[in-house]
Amino acid sequence: MRVPFIAGNWKMFKTKAEAAAFAKEFAALYQGTDVKAAICAPFTDLEVLKEAFAGTGIGVGAQNVHFADEGAYTGEISVSMLEEIGVDYCIVGHSERRQYFAETDETVNLKLKKLFEGPIVPIMCVGESLEQRDAGELFDVVRGQLEKGLEGISEEQVRRLVIAYEPIWAIGTGRTATPEQAEEMCAFIRAALIDLYGEEAADDVIIQYGGSVKPANATELMNQDEIDGALVGGASLKAADFMAIIDF
Ligand code: PGA
């Protein structure tokens, strides 16, 4: 049984003080909820959020990580640094990292492998651009991202994975995929996982939809069979909006 999982992605928003204020308000709203929730925040906020969410069941995630153990990689953060803080999740391969910071399917693969050595659950992002959708390449693109990103990942590891389907044209644009479009791709991803890992393992994988999810469209999206949750950018910045999505 997959428990619905809604994760916020704050991107480059919120100072420590702003994170602490959010956490206080959100923890109070979240009480008694059985939908899983997490906030993926800037590195500087992670410790503040771990402390503020202690005992609430709310998870904390990073938005990126390096795949090396340690080394001369100015500006980077290692998996063990995140583990020391007790981080629960880490986004890997977000389209903004692919677009602006040279993330590739190969680096996604290295990061997944490194994360799977420890307890942090990766949230792997896949999704096509508008040009790729219009050219009818959407399924090939996503299948390629899955195959390359998951190369060498075992069945046991993939069962812990979260995949976020985020069509690039729907991110931060206010243009949400229709529930049918989102469901179609999430079902395609599930079928690809069955192909690669078999039915039992594929059945454990949480598949989220992301891209302009907001309180007004969350219910429709979340009611689709193959959509197990959401990765929420803009609407996760306000505790009340984020909670309204969790309460879909
Ligand atoms: P958005 O971002 O909800 O603001 O469209 C989603 C994401 O990038 O994860």
mmCIF file with all atom_site columns, N, CA and C in Angstrom, residues 132-168:
data_model
loop_
_atom_site.group_PDB
_atom_site.id
_atom_site.type_symbol
_atom_site.label_atom_id
_atom_site.label_alt_id
_atom_site.label_comp_id
_atom_site.label_asym_id
_atom_site.label_entity_id
_atom_site.label_seq_id
_atom_site.pdbx_PDB_ins_code
_atom_site.Cartn_x
_atom_site.Cartn_y
_atom_site.Cartn_z
_atom_site.occupancy
_atom_site.B_iso_or_equiv
_atom_site.pdbx_formal_charge
_atom_site.auth_seq_id
_atom_site.auth_comp_id
_atom_site.auth_asym_id
_atom_site.auth_atom_id
_atom_site.pdbx_PDB_model_num
ATOM 1   N N  . GLN A 1 132 ? 9.599  18.759 -26.782 1.00 0.00 ? 132 GLN A N  1
ATOM 2   C CA . GLN A 1 132 ? 9.616  17.296 -26.832 1.00 0.00 ? 132 GLN A CA 1
ATOM 3   C C  . GLN A 1 132 ? 8.193  16.731 -26.825 1.00 0.00 ? 132 GLN A C  1
ATOM 4   N N  . ARG A 1 133 ? 7.310  17.355 -26.036 1.00 0.00 ? 133 ARG A N  1
ATOM 5   C CA . ARG A 1 133 ? 5.904  16.891 -26.020 1.00 0.00 ? 133 ARG A CA 1
ATOM 6   C C  . ARG A 1 133 ? 5.268  17.122 -27.387 1.00 0.00 ? 133 ARG A C  1
ATOM 7   N N  . ASP A 1 134 ? 5.459  18.333 -27.912 1.00 0.00 ? 134 ASP A N  1
ATOM 8   C CA . ASP A 1 134 ? 4.834  18.665 -29.202 1.00 0.00 ? 134 ASP A CA 1
ATOM 9   C C  . ASP A 1 134 ? 5.356  17.773 -30.331 1.00 0.00 ? 134 ASP A C  1
ATOM 10  N N  . ALA A 1 135 ? 6.620  17.352 -30.193 1.00 0.00 ? 135 ALA A N  1
ATOM 11  C CA . ALA A 1 135 ? 7.200  16.480 -31.230 1.00 0.00 ? 135 ALA A CA 1
ATOM 12  C C  . ALA A 1 135 ? 6.835  15.011 -31.000 1.00 0.00 ? 135 ALA A C  1
ATOM 13  N N  . GLY A 1 136 ? 6.040  14.750 -29.954 1.00 0.00 ? 136 GLY A N  1
ATOM 14  C CA . GLY A 1 136 ? 5.624  13.370 -29.690 1.00 0.00 ? 136 GLY A CA 1
ATOM 15  C C  . GLY A 1 136 ? 6.715  12.509 -29.081 1.00 0.00 ? 136 GLY A C  1
ATOM 16  N N  . GLU A 1 137 ? 7.748  13.188 -28.523 1.00 0.00 ? 137 GLU A N  1
ATOM 17  C CA . GLU A 1 137 ? 8.889  12.431 -27.981 1.00 0.00 ? 137 GLU A CA 1
ATOM 18  C C  . GLU A 1 137 ? 8.790  12.197 -26.475 1.00 0.00 ? 137 GLU A C  1
ATOM 19  N N  . LEU A 1 138 ? 7.672  12.626 -25.874 1.00 0.00 ? 138 LEU A N  1
ATOM 20  C CA . LEU A 1 138 ? 7.613  12.656 -24.402 1.00 0.00 ? 138 LEU A CA 1
ATOM 21  C C  . LEU A 1 138 ? 7.897  11.308 -23.746 1.00 0.00 ? 138 LEU A C  1
ATOM 22  N N  . PHE A 1 139 ? 7.349  10.226 -24.314 1.00 0.00 ? 139 PHE A N  1
ATOM 23  C CA . PHE A 1 139 ? 7.531  8.931  -23.662 1.00 0.00 ? 139 PHE A CA 1
ATOM 24  C C  . PHE A 1 139 ? 8.970  8.419  -23.824 1.00 0.00 ? 139 PHE A C  1
ATOM 25  N N  . ASP A 1 140 ? 9.543  8.668  -25.009 1.00 0.00 ? 140 ASP A N  1
ATOM 26  C CA . ASP A 1 140 ? 10.946 8.269  -25.224 1.00 0.00 ? 140 ASP A CA 1
ATOM 27  C C  . ASP A 1 140 ? 11.872 9.022  -24.278 1.00 0.00 ? 140 ASP A C  1
ATOM 28  N N  . VAL A 1 141 ? 11.600 10.320 -24.101 1.00 0.00 ? 141 VAL A N  1
ATOM 29  C CA . VAL A 1 141 ? 12.450 11.143 -23.237 1.00 0.00 ? 141 VAL A CA 1
ATOM 30  C C  . VAL A 1 141 ? 12.402 10.621 -21.801 1.00 0.00 ? 141 VAL A C  1
ATOM 31  N N  . VAL A 1 142 ? 11.213 10.394 -21.299 1.00 0.00 ? 142 VAL A N  1
ATOM 32  C CA . VAL A 1 142 ? 11.077 9.964  -19.901 1.00 0.00 ? 142 VAL A CA 1
ATOM 33  C C  . VAL A 1 142 ? 11.614 8.541  -19.723 1.00 0.00 ? 142 VAL A C  1
ATOM 34  N N  . ARG A 1 143 ? 11.355 7.678  -20.681 1.00 0.00 ? 143 ARG A N  1
ATOM 35  C CA . ARG A 1 143 ? 11.899 6.310  -20.597 1.00 0.00 ? 143 ARG A CA 1
ATOM 36  C C  . ARG A 1 143 ? 13.442 6.358  -20.562 1.00 0.00 ? 143 ARG A C  1
ATOM 37  N N  . GLY A 1 144 ? 14.019 7.236  -21.380 1.00 0.00 ? 144 GLY A N  1
ATOM 38  C CA . GLY A 1 144 ? 15.479 7.384  -21.401 1.00 0.00 ? 144 GLY A CA 1
ATOM 39  C C  . GLY A 1 144 ? 16.006 7.901  -20.068 1.00 0.00 ? 144 GLY A C  1
ATOM 40  N N  . GLN A 1 145 ? 15.330 8.899  -19.503 1.00 0.00 ? 145 GLN A N  1
ATOM 41  C CA . GLN A 1 145 ? 15.762 9.432  -18.203 1.00 0.00 ? 145 GLN A CA 1
ATOM 42  C C  . GLN A 1 145 ? 15.714 8.342  -17.135 1.00 0.00 ? 145 GLN A C  1
ATOM 43  N N  . LEU A 1 146 ? 14.664 7.510  -17.179 1.00 0.00 ? 146 LEU A N  1
ATOM 44  C CA . LEU A 1 146 ? 14.533 6.433  -16.193 1.00 0.00 ? 146 LEU A CA 1
ATOM 45  C C  . LEU A 1 146 ? 15.632 5.386  -16.389 1.00 0.00 ? 146 LEU A C  1
ATOM 46  N N  . GLU A 1 147 ? 15.816 4.950  -17.637 1.00 0.00 ? 147 GLU A N  1
ATOM 47  C CA . GLU A 1 147 ? 16.781 3.878  -17.878 1.00 0.00 ? 147 GLU A CA 1
ATOM 48  C C  . GLU A 1 147 ? 18.199 4.302  -17.516 1.00 0.00 ? 147 GLU A C  1
ATOM 49  N N  . LYS A 1 148 ? 18.571 5.535  -17.930 1.00 0.00 ? 148 LYS A N  1
ATOM 50  C CA . LYS A 1 148 ? 19.939 5.985  -17.647 1.00 0.00 ? 148 LYS A CA 1
ATOM 51  C C  . LYS A 1 148 ? 20.108 6.322  -16.173 1.00 0.00 ? 148 LYS A C  1
ATOM 52  N N  . GLY A 1 149 ? 19.104 6.977  -15.609 1.00 0.00 ? 149 GLY A N  1
ATOM 53  C CA . GLY A 1 149 ? 19.204 7.384  -14.206 1.00 0.00 ? 149 GLY A CA 1
ATOM 54  C C  . GLY A 1 149 ? 19.238 6.199  -13.258 1.00 0.00 ? 149 GLY A C  1
ATOM 55  N N  . LEU A 1 150 ? 18.559 5.124  -13.637 1.00 0.00 ? 150 LEU A N  1
ATOM 56  C CA . LEU A 1 150 ? 18.431 3.975  -12.726 1.00 0.00 ? 150 LEU A CA 1
ATOM 57  C C  . LEU A 1 150 ? 19.422 2.847  -13.038 1.00 0.00 ? 150 LEU A C  1
ATOM 58  N N  . GLU A 1 151 ? 20.352 3.101  -13.968 1.00 0.00 ? 151 GLU A N  1
ATOM 59  C CA . GLU A 1 151 ? 21.298 2.051  -14.342 1.00 0.00 ? 151 GLU A CA 1
ATOM 60  C C  . GLU A 1 151 ? 22.073 1.543  -13.119 1.00 0.00 ? 151 GLU A C  1
ATOM 61  N N  . GLY A 1 152 ? 22.032 0.264  -12.888 1.00 0.00 ? 152 GLY A N  1
ATOM 62  C CA . GLY A 1 152 ? 22.780 -0.316 -11.771 1.00 0.00 ? 152 GLY A CA 1
ATOM 63  C C  . GLY A 1 152 ? 22.083 -0.184 -10.414 1.00 0.00 ? 152 GLY A C  1
ATOM 64  N N  . ILE A 1 153 ? 20.909 0.421  -10.395 1.00 0.00 ? 153 ILE A N  1
ATOM 65  C CA . ILE A 1 153 ? 20.131 0.512  -9.148  1.00 0.00 ? 153 ILE A CA 1
ATOM 66  C C  . ILE A 1 153 ? 19.368 -0.805 -8.976  1.00 0.00 ? 153 ILE A C  1
ATOM 67  N N  . SER A 1 154 ? 19.481 -1.394 -7.789  1.00 0.00 ? 154 SER A N  1
ATOM 68  C CA . SER A 1 154 ? 18.897 -2.725 -7.582  1.00 0.00 ? 154 SER A CA 1
ATOM 69  C C  . SER A 1 154 ? 17.396 -2.638 -7.312  1.00 0.00 ? 154 SER A C  1
ATOM 70  N N  . GLU A 1 155 ? 16.769 -3.792 -7.386  1.00 0.00 ? 155 GLU A N  1
ATOM 71  C CA . GLU A 1 155 ? 15.331 -3.890 -7.113  1.00 0.00 ? 155 GLU A CA 1
ATOM 72  C C  . GLU A 1 155 ? 15.038 -3.452 -5.674  1.00 0.00 ? 155 GLU A C  1
ATOM 73  N N  . GLU A 1 156 ? 15.897 -3.877 -4.771  1.00 0.00 ? 156 GLU A N  1
ATOM 74  C CA . GLU A 1 156 ? 15.711 -3.538 -3.361  1.00 0.00 ? 156 GLU A CA 1
ATOM 75  C C  . GLU A 1 156 ? 15.802 -2.017 -3.156  1.00 0.00 ? 156 GLU A C  1
ATOM 76  N N  . GLN A 1 157 ? 16.729 -1.386 -3.877  1.00 0.00 ? 157 GLN A N  1
ATOM 77  C CA . GLN A 1 157 ? 16.885 0.069  -3.752  1.00 0.00 ? 157 GLN A CA 1
ATOM 78  C C  . GLN A 1 157 ? 15.713 0.802  -4.380  1.00 0.00 ? 157 GLN A C  1
ATOM 79  N N  . VAL A 1 158 ? 15.281 0.360  -5.536  1.00 0.00 ? 158 VAL A N  1
ATOM 80  C CA . VAL A 1 158 ? 14.243 1.097  -6.260  1.00 0.00 ? 158 VAL A CA 1
ATOM 81  C C  . VAL A 1 158 ? 12.923 1.120  -5.481  1.00 0.00 ? 158 VAL A C  1
ATOM 82  N N  . ARG A 1 159 ? 12.715 0.131  -4.653  1.00 0.00 ? 159 ARG A N  1
ATOM 83  C CA . ARG A 1 159 ? 11.489 0.097  -3.846  1.00 0.00 ? 159 ARG A CA 1
ATOM 84  C C  . ARG A 1 159 ? 11.376 1.295  -2.909  1.00 0.00 ? 159 ARG A C  1
ATOM 85  N N  . ARG A 1 160 ? 12.541 1.884  -2.554  1.00 0.00 ? 160 ARG A N  1
ATOM 86  C CA . ARG A 1 160 ? 12.538 3.038  -1.639  1.00 0.00 ? 160 ARG A CA 1
ATOM 87  C C  . ARG A 1 160 ? 12.458 4.365  -2.383  1.00 0.00 ? 160 ARG A C  1
ATOM 88  N N  . LEU A 1 161 ? 12.526 4.286  -3.712  1.00 0.00 ? 161 LEU A N  1
ATOM 89  C CA . LEU A 1 161 ? 12.631 5.507  -4.515  1.00 0.00 ? 161 LEU A CA 1
ATOM 90  C C  . LEU A 1 161 ? 11.301 6.261  -4.623  1.00 0.00 ? 161 LEU A C  1
ATOM 91  N N  . VAL A 1 162 ? 11.412 7.583  -4.694  1.00 0.00 ? 162 VAL A N  1
ATOM 92  C CA . VAL A 1 162 ? 10.274 8.419  -5.080  1.00 0.00 ? 162 VAL A CA 1
ATOM 93  C C  . VAL A 1 162 ? 10.624 8.998  -6.451  1.00 0.00 ? 162 VAL A C  1
ATOM 94  N N  . ILE A 1 163 ? 9.685  8.913  -7.387  1.00 0.00 ? 163 ILE A N  1
ATOM 95  C CA . ILE A 1 163 ? 9.895  9.530  -8.707  1.00 0.00 ? 163 ILE A CA 1
ATOM 96  C C  . ILE A 1 163 ? 8.907  10.684 -8.834  1.00 0.00 ? 163 ILE A C  1
ATOM 97  N N  . ALA A 1 164 ? 9.400  11.835 -9.256  1.00 0.00 ? 164 ALA A N  1
ATOM 98  C CA . ALA A 1 164 ? 8.501  12.969 -9.503  1.00 0.00 ? 164 ALA A CA 1
ATOM 99  C C  . ALA A 1 164 ? 8.448  13.223 -11.005 1.00 0.00 ? 164 ALA A C  1
ATOM 100 N N  . TYR A 1 165 ? 7.256  13.064 -11.581 1.00 0.00 ? 165 TYR A N  1
ATOM 101 C CA . TYR A 1 165 ? 7.077  13.427 -12.985 1.00 0.00 ? 165 TYR A CA 1
ATOM 102 C C  . TYR A 1 165 ? 6.742  14.909 -13.052 1.00 0.00 ? 165 TYR A C  1
ATOM 103 N N  . GLU A 1 166 ? 7.676  15.677 -13.612 1.00 0.00 ? 166 GLU A N  1
ATOM 104 C CA . GLU A 1 166 ? 7.478  17.118 -13.700 1.00 0.00 ? 166 GLU A CA 1
ATOM 105 C C  . GLU A 1 166 ? 7.679  17.594 -15.137 1.00 0.00 ? 166 GLU A C  1
ATOM 106 N N  . PRO A 1 167 ? 6.590  17.726 -15.896 1.00 0.00 ? 167 PRO A N  1
ATOM 107 C CA . PRO A 1 167 ? 6.747  18.269 -17.246 1.00 0.00 ? 167 PRO A CA 1
ATOM 108 C C  . PRO A 1 167 ? 7.284  19.698 -17.143 1.00 0.00 ? 167 PRO A C  1
ATOM 109 N N  . ILE A 1 168 ? 8.374  19.959 -17.849 1.00 0.00 ? 168 ILE A N  1
ATOM 110 C CA . ILE A 1 168 ? 9.080  21.234 -17.680 1.00 0.00 ? 168 ILE A CA 1
ATOM 111 C C  . ILE A 1 168 ? 8.168  22.424 -17.986 1.00 0.00 ? 168 ILE A C  1
#
